[in-house]
Amino acid sequence: MQNLLQNLNPEQLAAVTLPPQSALILAGAGSGKTRVLTTRIAWLIQTGQVSPAGIMAVTFTNKAAKEMLTRLSAMLPVNTRGMWIGTFHGLCNRLLRTHYKDAALPQAFQILDSQDQLSMIKRLLKANNVDDEKYPAKDLMYFINNAKDQGLRAHQVEAYEPITRKFVELYELYDQQCQKEGVVDFAELLLRAYELLSRNAPLRQHYQMRFRHILVDEFQDTNDLQYNLLKLLAGQGEQGGGAIFAVGDDDQSIYAFRGANVGNMMKFEQDFRVQNLIKLEQNYRSHGHILDSANYLIANNSQRLGKNLRTDAGQGEQVRVYEASKDLEEAQWIIEETKSLMADGVPRSEIAVLYRSNAQSRVIEHALFAAGMPYTVYGGLRYFQRAEVKHAIAYLQLMDNPHNDSAFLRVVNFPTRGIGVRSIEQLQMAADAYGISLYAAVPYMTGKAGTSLGAFVKLIEGMRMETQQLALPELVRVVLERSTLLAHYQTEKEGADRIENLEQMVNAATQFVQEEGFGQNAPAHLGPQAQAQAGQPVVSGDGLEIIDADAALATVMSPLAAFLAHASLEAGDAQAQAGQDALQLMTVHSAKGLEFDAVFITGLEEGLFPHESSSREDNGVDEERRLMYVAITRARRRLYMSFTQQRMLHGQTRFNMKSRFFNELPEESLKWLSPRVQQGNWFSNRKATTAWDDADFRSGGTDNQIARQITQKSGGGSGWRIGESVAHAKFGEGVIVNIEGGAGAARAQINFGAAGMKVLDLSVAKLERVAR
DNA sequence: AGTCTCCCCGTTTTT
DNA sequence: CGGGGAGACT
């Protein structure tokens, strides 16, 4: 045990060894959060305070759950299977599979991903003749998910306007349709689990007694439903509840837009009468100037729990700030700096380029490609989201639950088998008339449509029969062949990658069967009862039939059903990382939780970062500031920040002011690489020794063309140029966006940021040039 | 049935 | 500017 606690700092040690009561750990960036979390679990078990089965640890991503599991098994010689470690959705899935009857779900219920959900909603709108101009499918989806995230069913949503009332009505219809098809969306997994536990007292008490310790990662990201679910599980307000060990950082709350409620941290403190609040402020990642910048910036937010990061690593280098003339030049500068970093021995993969929105990557990618610099863009299509993989999955879904209409529609005519839109329309009508699924409605079809649809049903039935005794990987193989998906892509010219992805699915199935503890040769269709008889332990507790969670999935689900759930809940990796030694490009959001030796934060301009739409939301800029805080704290040794005078966005050139965040950073920690451009004619100063002037000059042709355009547009002798920073007595600092009219009568359109866009007469307005 | 074209849209993302 | 989706055309 000494080993376990060795090398923990005093705060970490205190957190790990807290008494068995609910506690809030305020874990700063790079403060060893995961270490505390896993060591806490190991310590609890090793000191005999709890058995592995008494542990529940919840995360938001599969990656985090996996990480925890890996670290834990390195620490403890205990079988981690007994513990409930996973994502909110994964654990709810497990709960609902075990108690599907009590949750009023079919045993083979399937999980809709966002894509499926949207297409289902579109179908619903069409079926009910709803004007999708007035009630866009996306808005309805947002409405439904939002309501569910707050724990509200359709009848519980307050609706005062006609639009909302219609949404509520459609929400109800949507839920009915899901129930009919035997499918649940992501939010439904949580809501069902919540409702199951809140209605079923014996079951609730069983789990309350079982889970003595519930550990929650990234607590600041919980939404209301997740919070209430935790509260229920911990038995708050009932006897015998367990303790919640909540770890989070309110300063890194950046997911309000998807329902996360930072307020849950404060609420938790009160609801659970938290005695122990521990702050982990010792940072093991970044040098001093970087941390100073982060601390200084985030101090501009109000309503914080309060925290200041510190380091023993010394001040290190200042943050390097660069002003580019335009977006492409910003990208070129990044390349130059990257080369110099690499010359200093920084591996390329240890350098990250961050941006606020995905659209910004294009210009950077373009420049990187032209320069022959290897790079990887994070995000993009994940494995199980790719069209061909989704098609294969749809066949598998139909074999396990033919009433899944989304799956049915996806592949009923793919590869094409002469089933056109008219046939589908007829089928849909029959299904609606009898209130049954499309699949079930097929026998009611007559004529040509009936024949071709009947053949499709026969195909699915045939595949099911044929694979009855096969293990999952073989079953997948058969389905790929029999569905003619493989043959289809073989005739396609760009089909090679798709075929590879499909072949990959057999491997994925093999790996899945192994990792989930299904027998290597267990028939993929084998039902849970047969599984149980095959020797899986089933224990009962408290007079309830509670299935031992040690083998929960293998006990309650067939390998096929489990694999399908896995495909929905874990979308898999994005495209193969193109070369290990590549520059890392990603949004600030996806950078959360990662760290790099050197980090570029790009596009630090008003309107972009902070993003313009954030000013319209309550506390929107505070959230942007937290996002900036996350970005800064990704860097270990060197941090760059850049902004440009001119940027192309949505086919339009924009002139933005530099981000307000620059005013919120400690001047002594910044090193301005591009000397402030002095007033006067911008182009006559081109030979000045400013970094961007030099770079601009070197890059030749294109720049000169742009320079010419700008000269033409520069208000012909008004003395001002577009893109220039100015100050006005009343409106403050701004940027000239456009100049109209000739000398003497020129008027300038000026973006004053917070004060808005103004058109001023240049002969009247008193403007001053601003050195940036 | 498959291809073409036009129109719309544009912050962030996991499950 | 560029991608995706819906609808029209061949």
GROMACS .gro file of C-alpha atoms in nm, chain A residues 220-434:
model
  215
  220GLN     CA    1  -1.828   1.991  -1.454
  221ASP     CA    2  -1.956   1.830  -1.773
  222THR     CA    3  -2.257   1.657  -1.618
  223ASN     CA    4  -2.598   1.761  -1.736
  224ASP     CA    5  -2.906   1.777  -1.514
  225LEU     CA    6  -3.016   1.424  -1.592
  226GLN     CA    7  -2.676   1.277  -1.520
  227TYR     CA    8  -2.661   1.468  -1.196
  228ASN     CA    9  -2.999   1.340  -1.087
  229LEU     CA   10  -2.908   0.987  -1.186
  230LEU     CA   11  -2.598   1.006  -0.967
  231LYS     CA   12  -2.803   1.146  -0.686
  232LEU     CA   13  -3.042   0.857  -0.715
  233LEU     CA   14  -2.767   0.598  -0.724
  234ALA     CA   15  -2.593   0.748  -0.426
  235GLY     CA   16  -2.919   0.730  -0.236
  236GLN     CA   17  -2.919   1.093  -0.145
  237GLY     CA   18  -3.208   1.139   0.092
  238GLU     CA   19  -3.245   0.764   0.148
  239GLN     CA   20  -3.077   0.531   0.385
  240GLY     CA   21  -2.769   0.338   0.302
  241GLY     CA   22  -2.649   0.536   0.004
  242GLY     CA   23  -2.290   0.538  -0.110
  243ALA     CA   24  -2.043   0.823  -0.138
  244ILE     CA   25  -1.972   1.026  -0.448
  245PHE     CA   26  -1.617   1.125  -0.522
  246ALA     CA   27  -1.658   1.400  -0.777
  247VAL     CA   28  -1.357   1.522  -0.967
  248GLY     CA   29  -1.380   1.820  -1.195
  249ASP     CA   30  -1.267   2.166  -1.288
  250ASP     CA   31  -1.520   2.443  -1.326
  251ASP     CA   32  -1.264   2.645  -1.523
  252GLN     CA   33  -1.258   2.377  -1.789
  253SER     CA   34  -1.631   2.363  -1.842
  254ILE     CA   35  -1.668   2.406  -2.217
  255TYR     CA   36  -1.971   2.195  -2.302
  256ALA     CA   37  -2.263   2.409  -2.193
  257PHE     CA   38  -2.385   2.397  -2.552
  258ARG     CA   39  -2.461   2.030  -2.514
  259GLY     CA   40  -2.633   2.058  -2.182
  260ALA     CA   41  -2.346   2.047  -1.935
  261ASN     CA   42  -2.423   2.247  -1.624
  262VAL     CA   43  -2.125   2.375  -1.427
  263GLY     CA   44  -2.368   2.471  -1.158
  264ASN     CA   45  -2.384   2.102  -1.072
  265MET     CA   46  -2.056   2.140  -0.886
  266MET     CA   47  -2.196   2.398  -0.648
  267LYS     CA   48  -2.522   2.209  -0.629
  268PHE     CA   49  -2.335   1.894  -0.538
  269GLU     CA   50  -2.157   2.073  -0.258
  270GLN     CA   51  -2.488   2.172  -0.108
  271ASP     CA   52  -2.703   1.868  -0.187
  272PHE     CA   53  -2.447   1.627  -0.047
  273ARG     CA   54  -2.330   1.858   0.230
  274VAL     CA   55  -1.976   1.812   0.111
  275GLN     CA   56  -1.731   1.840   0.400
  276ASN     CA   57  -1.426   1.779   0.192
  277LEU     CA   58  -1.335   2.007  -0.090
  278ILE     CA   59  -0.982   1.954  -0.203
  279LYS     CA   60  -0.807   2.164  -0.461
  280LEU     CA   61  -0.534   2.015  -0.673
  281GLU     CA   62  -0.340   2.320  -0.782
  282GLN     CA   63   0.004   2.179  -0.828
  283ASN     CA   64   0.059   2.156  -1.201
  284TYR     CA   65   0.298   1.902  -1.348
  285ARG     CA   66   0.268   2.004  -1.707
  286SER     CA   67   0.347   2.363  -1.790
  287HIS     CA   68   0.612   2.621  -1.725
  288GLY     CA   69   0.550   2.937  -1.526
  289HIS     CA   70   0.472   3.193  -1.793
  290ILE     CA   71   0.217   2.959  -1.942
  291LEU     CA   72   0.046   2.902  -1.608
  292ASP     CA   73   0.060   3.272  -1.523
  293SER     CA   74  -0.118   3.343  -1.848
  294ALA     CA   75  -0.383   3.085  -1.773
  295ASN     CA   76  -0.438   3.206  -1.416
  296TYR     CA   77  -0.446   3.570  -1.516
  297LEU     CA   78  -0.691   3.511  -1.796
  298ILE     CA   79  -0.935   3.295  -1.605
  299ALA     CA   80  -0.942   3.543  -1.317
  300ASN     CA   81  -1.161   3.753  -1.545
  301ASN     CA   82  -1.443   3.506  -1.494
  302SER     CA   83  -1.680   3.548  -1.205
  303GLN     CA   84  -1.865   3.267  -1.029
  304ARG     CA   85  -1.564   3.047  -1.000
  305LEU     CA   86  -1.496   2.802  -0.725
  306GLY     CA   87  -1.148   2.955  -0.729
  307LYS     CA   88  -0.815   2.797  -0.800
  308ASN     CA   89  -0.465   2.901  -0.895
  309LEU     CA   90  -0.225   2.669  -1.069
  310ARG     CA   91   0.136   2.660  -0.960
  311THR     CA   92   0.446   2.482  -1.079
  312ASP     CA   93   0.795   2.395  -0.965
  313ALA     CA   94   0.920   2.395  -1.319
  314GLY     CA   95   1.029   2.759  -1.329
  315GLN     CA   96   0.909   3.042  -1.548
  316GLY     CA   97   1.033   2.899  -1.876
  317GLU     CA   98   0.980   3.091  -2.196
  318GLN     CA   99   0.737   3.371  -2.254
  319VAL     CA  100   0.429   3.318  -2.465
  320ARG     CA  101   0.507   3.421  -2.822
  321VAL     CA  102   0.247   3.638  -2.988
  322TYR     CA  103   0.234   3.692  -3.360
  323GLU     CA  104   0.027   3.920  -3.577
  324ALA     CA  105  -0.009   3.803  -3.935
  325SER     CA  106  -0.130   4.003  -4.230
  326LYS     CA  107  -0.368   3.731  -4.343
  327ASP     CA  108  -0.469   3.374  -4.274
  328LEU     CA  109  -0.235   3.210  -4.523
  329GLU     CA  110   0.056   3.402  -4.385
  330GLU     CA  111  -0.038   3.291  -4.034
  331ALA     CA  112  -0.018   2.934  -4.162
  332GLN     CA  113   0.320   2.995  -4.322
  333TRP     CA  114   0.451   3.136  -4.000
  334ILE     CA  115   0.334   2.824  -3.817
  335ILE     CA  116   0.532   2.615  -4.063
  336GLU     CA  117   0.845   2.823  -4.012
  337GLU     CA  118   0.816   2.800  -3.636
  338THR     CA  119   0.747   2.428  -3.654
  339LYS     CA  120   1.063   2.376  -3.854
  340SER     CA  121   1.263   2.570  -3.600
  341LEU     CA  122   1.106   2.374  -3.314
  342MET     CA  123   1.196   2.051  -3.485
  343ALA     CA  124   1.549   2.174  -3.537
  344ASP     CA  125   1.556   2.220  -3.159
  345GLY     CA  126   1.460   1.857  -3.117
  346VAL     CA  127   1.087   1.884  -3.055
  347PRO     CA  128   0.916   1.589  -3.225
  348ARG     CA  129   0.659   1.695  -3.480
  349SER     CA  130   0.387   1.497  -3.305
  350GLU     CA  131   0.453   1.704  -2.992
  351ILE     CA  132   0.340   2.019  -3.167
  352ALA     CA  133  -0.028   2.108  -3.181
  353VAL     CA  134  -0.208   2.369  -3.384
  354LEU     CA  135  -0.537   2.467  -3.221
  355TYR     CA  136  -0.824   2.664  -3.364
  356ARG     CA  137  -1.169   2.761  -3.249
  357SER     CA  138  -1.366   2.626  -3.544
  358ASN     CA  139  -1.304   2.353  -3.796
  359ALA     CA  140  -1.334   2.586  -4.093
  360GLN     CA  141  -1.001   2.736  -3.995
  361SER     CA  142  -0.812   2.418  -4.064
  362ARG     CA  143  -0.845   2.443  -4.440
  363VAL     CA  144  -0.601   2.727  -4.493
  364ILE     CA  145  -0.355   2.570  -4.253
  365GLU     CA  146  -0.385   2.230  -4.419
  366HIS     CA  147  -0.338   2.391  -4.755
  367ALA     CA  148  -0.014   2.555  -4.646
  368LEU     CA  149   0.110   2.240  -4.474
  369PHE     CA  150   0.038   2.033  -4.780
  370ALA     CA  151   0.216   2.280  -5.007
  371ALA     CA  152   0.515   2.276  -4.773
  372GLY     CA  153   0.521   1.897  -4.758
  373MET     CA  154   0.477   1.900  -4.381
  374PRO     CA  155   0.303   1.586  -4.248
  375TYR     CA  156   0.000   1.658  -4.034
  376THR     CA  157  -0.302   1.488  -3.878
  377VAL     CA  158  -0.640   1.648  -3.835
  378TYR     CA  159  -0.836   1.525  -3.535
  379GLY     CA  160  -1.202   1.457  -3.569
  380GLY     CA  161  -1.374   1.345  -3.882
  381LEU     CA  162  -1.567   1.030  -3.952
  382ARG     CA  163  -1.521   0.754  -3.703
  383TYR     CA  164  -1.507   0.394  -3.804
  384PHE     CA  165  -1.862   0.290  -3.723
  385GLN     CA  166  -2.002   0.606  -3.880
  386ARG     CA  167  -1.875   0.539  -4.227
  387ALA     CA  168  -2.145   0.468  -4.480
  388GLU     CA  169  -2.031   0.119  -4.576
  389VAL     CA  170  -1.983   0.016  -4.215
  390LYS     CA  171  -2.323   0.154  -4.121
  391HIS     CA  172  -2.475  -0.047  -4.400
  392ALA     CA  173  -2.321  -0.367  -4.274
  393ILE     CA  174  -2.431  -0.283  -3.921
  394ALA     CA  175  -2.784  -0.225  -4.048
  395TYR     CA  176  -2.798  -0.581  -4.182
  396LEU     CA  177  -2.682  -0.709  -3.847
  397GLN     CA  178  -2.938  -0.494  -3.669
  398LEU     CA  179  -3.218  -0.633  -3.883
  399MET     CA  180  -3.114  -0.986  -3.800
  400ASP     CA  181  -3.137  -0.913  -3.430
  401ASN     CA  182  -3.433  -0.675  -3.436
  402PRO     CA  183  -3.618  -0.657  -3.768
  403HIS     CA  184  -3.843  -0.378  -3.639
  404ASN     CA  185  -3.566  -0.123  -3.652
  405ASP     CA  186  -3.703   0.087  -3.938
  406SER     CA  187  -3.391   0.298  -3.967
  407ALA     CA  188  -3.186  -0.011  -4.036
  408PHE     CA  189  -3.451  -0.145  -4.269
  409LEU     CA  190  -3.462   0.169  -4.481
  410ARG     CA  191  -3.089   0.198  -4.493
  411VAL     CA  192  -3.036  -0.135  -4.664
  412VAL     CA  193  -3.368  -0.244  -4.809
  413ASN     CA  194  -3.243  -0.121  -5.143
  414PHE     CA  195  -2.873  -0.120  -5.086
  415PRO     CA  196  -2.714  -0.272  -5.283
  416THR     CA  197  -3.001  -0.198  -5.520
  417ARG     CA  198  -3.253  -0.474  -5.562
  418GLY     CA  199  -3.530  -0.297  -5.748
  419ILE     CA  200  -3.713  -0.160  -5.448
  420GLY     CA  201  -3.793   0.199  -5.533
  421VAL     CA  202  -3.942   0.490  -5.350
  422ARG     CA  203  -4.295   0.396  -5.457
  423SER     CA  204  -4.269   0.052  -5.302
  424ILE     CA  205  -4.138   0.205  -4.984
  425GLU     CA  206  -4.419   0.459  -4.975
  426GLN     CA  207  -4.676   0.183  -5.006
  427LEU     CA  208  -4.502  -0.017  -4.741
  428GLN     CA  209  -4.489   0.282  -4.512
  429MET     CA  210  -4.861   0.333  -4.553
  430ALA     CA  211  -4.934  -0.027  -4.470
  431ALA     CA  212  -4.709  -0.008  -4.166
  432ASP     CA  213  -4.883   0.309  -4.047
  433ALA     CA  214  -5.225   0.159  -4.105
  434TYR     CA  215  -5.153  -0.146  -3.894
   0.00000   0.00000   0.00000
